[in-house]
Backbone as numpy.savetxt, mean C-alpha at the origin, in Angstrom:
# Nx Ny Nz CAx CAy CAz Cx Cy Cz
-8.38 -5.51 28.67 -9.22 -4.33 28.67 -8.34 -3.08 28.67
-8.84 -2.05 28.07 -8.15 -0.77 28.06 -8.75 0.08 29.18
-7.90 0.59 30.04 -8.40 1.39 31.14 -8.64 2.83 30.69
-9.30 3.61 31.54 -9.70 4.97 31.20 -8.51 5.88 30.95
-7.40 5.66 31.65 -6.24 6.52 31.45 -5.64 6.34 30.06
-5.65 5.13 29.54 -5.15 4.89 28.19 -6.07 5.52 27.15
-7.36 5.45 27.40 -8.31 6.09 26.48 -8.10 7.59 26.47
-7.92 8.18 27.64 -7.67 9.62 27.74 -6.38 9.99 27.03
-5.37 9.16 27.17 -4.09 9.40 26.50 -4.27 9.38 24.99
-5.04 8.44 24.48 -5.29 8.37 23.05 -6.05 9.59 22.56
-7.03 10.02 23.33 -7.81 11.21 22.96 -6.90 12.44 22.91
-6.00 12.57 23.88 -5.07 13.69 23.89 -4.15 13.66 22.67
-3.69 12.46 22.29 -2.85 12.33 21.10 -3.61 12.75 19.85
-4.87 12.36 19.76 -5.68 12.74 18.60 -5.90 14.26 18.56
-6.15 14.85 19.72 -6.33 16.31 19.77 -5.06 17.03 19.37
-3.92 16.54 19.82 -2.64 17.14 19.46 -2.40 17.04 17.96
-2.70 15.89 17.40 -2.52 15.71 15.96 -3.47 16.59 15.17
-4.66 16.82 15.69 -5.64 17.65 14.98 -5.25 19.12 14.96
-4.46 19.56 15.93 -4.09 20.97 15.98 -2.83 21.28 15.18
-2.14 20.27 14.67 -0.95 20.50 13.86 -1.36 21.03 12.49
-0.52 21.86 11.87 -0.85 22.32 10.53 -0.83 21.16 9.54
-1.84 21.13 8.67 -1.95 20.03 7.72 -2.10 20.58 6.32
-1.71 19.74 5.34 -1.95 20.12 3.95 -3.38 19.72 3.59
-3.78 19.87 2.35 -5.15 19.61 1.93 -5.56 18.16 1.98
-4.63 17.24 2.10 -4.94 15.82 2.07 -5.09 15.26 3.48
-4.78 16.05 4.50 -4.89 15.58 5.86 -3.58 15.14 6.47
-2.50 15.26 5.72 -1.19 14.92 6.26 -0.61 16.14 6.94
0.29 15.90 7.87 0.96 17.00 8.55 1.86 17.70 7.55
1.70 19.00 7.45 2.47 19.77 6.48 3.93 19.82 6.90
4.87 19.69 5.95 6.28 19.78 6.30 6.61 21.19 6.73
7.45 21.29 7.72 7.73 22.60 8.28 8.82 23.35 7.53
9.89 22.71 7.13 11.00 23.45 6.58 11.37 23.07 5.15
11.16 21.83 4.75 11.65 21.46 3.44 10.51 21.42 2.42
10.79 21.83 1.19 9.76 21.82 0.15 9.44 20.41 -0.30
8.28 20.26 -0.92 7.86 18.94 -1.39 8.72 18.49 -2.56
9.08 17.22 -2.54 9.85 16.66 -3.63 8.92 16.30 -4.78
9.42 16.44 -5.99 8.63 16.04 -7.14 8.83 14.55 -7.37
7.73 13.87 -7.61 7.78 12.43 -7.81 7.47 12.14 -9.27
8.32 11.35 -9.90 8.10 10.95 -11.28 7.08 9.82 -11.29
5.95 10.04 -11.96 4.87 9.07 -11.97 5.33 7.73 -12.54
6.09 7.77 -13.62 6.54 6.52 -14.25 7.43 5.72 -13.31
8.31 6.40 -12.58 9.18 5.69 -11.64 8.39 5.11 -10.48
7.42 5.87 -9.97 6.59 5.39 -8.87 5.77 4.18 -9.30
5.22 4.24 -10.52 4.43 3.13 -11.03 5.31 1.89 -11.22
6.49 2.09 -11.78 7.42 0.96 -11.99 7.82 0.34 -10.66
8.07 1.16 -9.66 8.45 0.64 -8.34 7.32 -0.21 -7.75
6.08 0.24 -7.89 4.96 -0.53 -7.37 4.78 -1.84 -8.13
4.92 -1.79 -9.46 4.80 -3.01 -10.25 5.91 -3.99 -9.92
7.12 -3.48 -9.69 8.23 -4.34 -9.28 7.94 -4.99 -7.92
7.31 -4.24 -7.03 6.94 -4.79 -5.72 5.93 -5.92 -5.83
4.93 -5.73 -6.70 3.93 -6.78 -6.93 4.60 -8.01 -7.55
5.47 -7.79 -8.51 6.18 -8.89 -9.14 7.04 -9.63 -8.11
7.71 -8.90 -7.24 8.52 -9.53 -6.20 7.69 -10.37 -5.26
6.50 -9.87 -4.89 5.61 -10.63 -4.01 5.16 -11.92 -4.68
4.85 -11.84 -5.98 4.43 -13.05 -6.70 5.57 -14.06 -6.81
6.77 -13.57 -7.07 7.91 -14.47 -7.17 8.22 -15.13 -5.83
8.11 -14.35 -4.75 8.36 -14.90 -3.42 7.34 -15.99 -3.09
6.07 -15.73 -3.41 5.03 -16.72 -3.15 5.27 -17.99 -3.96
5.65 -17.82 -5.22 5.93 -18.99 -6.06 7.13 -19.78 -5.53
8.16 -19.06 -5.11 9.36 -19.72 -4.57 9.03 -20.50 -3.30
8.26 -19.87 -2.39 7.88 -20.57 -1.17 7.04 -21.80 -1.47
6.13 -21.68 -2.45 5.30 -22.82 -2.84 6.14 -23.96 -3.38
7.12 -23.65 -4.20 8.00 -24.70 -4.75 8.81 -25.36 -3.64
9.35 -24.52 -2.74 10.15 -25.08 -1.65 9.32 -25.98 -0.75
8.06 -25.57 -0.48 7.19 -26.40 0.36 6.87 -27.72 -0.35
6.60 -27.63 -1.66 6.28 -28.82 -2.43 7.45 -29.81 -2.47
8.66 -29.28 -2.52 9.84 -30.13 -2.56 10.22 -30.69 -1.20
9.50 -30.26 -0.14 9.73 -30.82 1.19 10.71 -30.07 2.05
10.94 -28.80 1.76 11.84 -27.98 2.59 11.21 -27.81 3.97
11.92 -28.27 5.01 11.38 -28.21 6.37 11.33 -26.80 6.94
12.05 -25.86 6.35 12.07 -24.50 6.89 10.88 -23.67 6.42
10.03 -24.24 5.54 8.88 -23.52 5.01 7.61 -24.16 5.54
6.78 -23.36 6.21 5.50 -23.83 6.74 4.41 -23.60 5.71
3.35 -24.38 5.79 2.21 -24.19 4.91 1.58 -22.82 5.14
1.54 -22.40 6.40 0.94 -21.09 6.69 1.75 -19.96 6.03
3.07 -20.08 6.00 3.89 -19.07 5.33 3.59 -19.02 3.84
3.41 -20.20 3.24 3.10 -20.28 1.82 1.74 -19.62 1.55
0.75 -19.94 2.37 -0.59 -19.40 2.16 -0.63 -17.89 2.37
0.05 -17.41 3.39 0.07 -15.96 3.65 0.77 -15.23 2.52
1.88 -15.76 2.06 2.61 -15.14 0.96 1.78 -15.13 -0.32
1.08 -16.23 -0.58 0.22 -16.31 -1.76 -0.91 -15.30 -1.68
-1.52 -15.16 -0.51 -2.61 -14.20 -0.36 -2.12 -12.76 -0.49
-0.95 -12.46 0.05 -0.38 -11.12 -0.10 -0.14 -10.79 -1.57
0.41 -11.75 -2.30 0.65 -11.55 -3.72 -0.65 -11.37 -4.48
-1.66 -12.13 -4.12 -2.96 -12.04 -4.77 -3.61 -10.68 -4.52
-3.56 -10.23 -3.29 -4.14 -8.93 -2.96 -3.40 -7.80 -3.66
-2.08 -7.89 -3.70 -1.29 -6.87 -4.40 -1.63 -6.84 -5.88
-1.80 -8.01 -6.49 -2.14 -8.07 -7.91 -3.55 -7.52 -8.16
-4.51 -7.90 -7.32 -5.87 -7.39 -7.47 -5.91 -5.88 -7.32
-5.14 -5.34 -6.38 -5.08 -3.89 -6.20 -4.50 -3.23 -7.44
-3.46 -3.82 -8.01 -2.85 -3.28 -9.22 -3.84 -3.27 -10.37
-4.62 -4.33 -10.51 -5.62 -4.39 -11.57 -6.68 -3.31 -11.37
-7.10 -3.11 -10.12 -8.11 -2.08 -9.85 -7.58 -0.69 -10.13
-6.33 -0.43 -9.79 -5.72 0.87 -10.09 -5.63 1.07 -11.60
-5.23 0.02 -12.31 -5.19 0.10 -13.77 -6.57 0.41 -14.33
-7.60 -0.26 -13.83 -8.96 -0.01 -14.31 -9.38 1.43 -14.06
-9.03 1.97 -12.91 -9.37 3.37 -12.60 -8.63 4.33 -13.53
-7.37 4.03 -13.81 -6.59 4.89 -14.71 -7.17 4.85 -16.12
-7.54 3.69 -16.60 -8.14 3.58 -17.93 -9.48 4.31 -17.97
-10.27 4.17 -16.92 -11.55 4.86 -16.85 -11.35 6.38 -16.86
-10.37 6.85 -16.09 -10.09 8.29 -16.06 -9.61 8.77 -17.42
-8.81 7.98 -18.09 -8.33 8.34 -19.42 -9.50 8.46 -20.39
-10.42 7.49 -20.35 -11.58 7.55 -21.24 -12.45 8.76 -20.92
-12.63 9.06 -19.64 -13.42 10.23 -19.25 -12.80 11.51 -19.79
-11.49 11.62 -19.68 -10.80 12.82 -20.17 -10.90 12.92 -21.69
-10.73 11.80 -22.36 -10.79 11.83 -23.82 -12.19 12.12 -24.34
-13.23 11.81 -23.57 -14.60 12.07 -24.00 -15.09 13.45 -23.62
-14.28 14.23 -22.91 -14.68 15.59 -22.53 -14.75 16.49 -23.77
-15.74 17.34 -23.77 -15.84 18.31 -24.86 -15.05 19.55 -24.48
-14.29 20.04 -25.45 -13.47 21.22 -25.17 -14.12 22.45 -25.72
């Protein structure tokens, strides 16, 4: 159980966070350094590489388990497979949203 003092502590932390200056997205605004520019292509490639890495790791664990490697548990294989699946499904959904946004922009009348 959580006692009342811990709840009060959490409320105080939330109040403190709410009074900090924030940018338009709800993140705490940086105090001294300017925002870095992010290259969309590089960010997208990094995310796709991460999804690919998760899929390769899941496949490797599955092969090792199938071959009888004692250091690999079935639960590790299943968790890794589910993580890779969720990452892939998320990537597909992001792709679908990007394609939909592209079609919406292309159908706009100027």
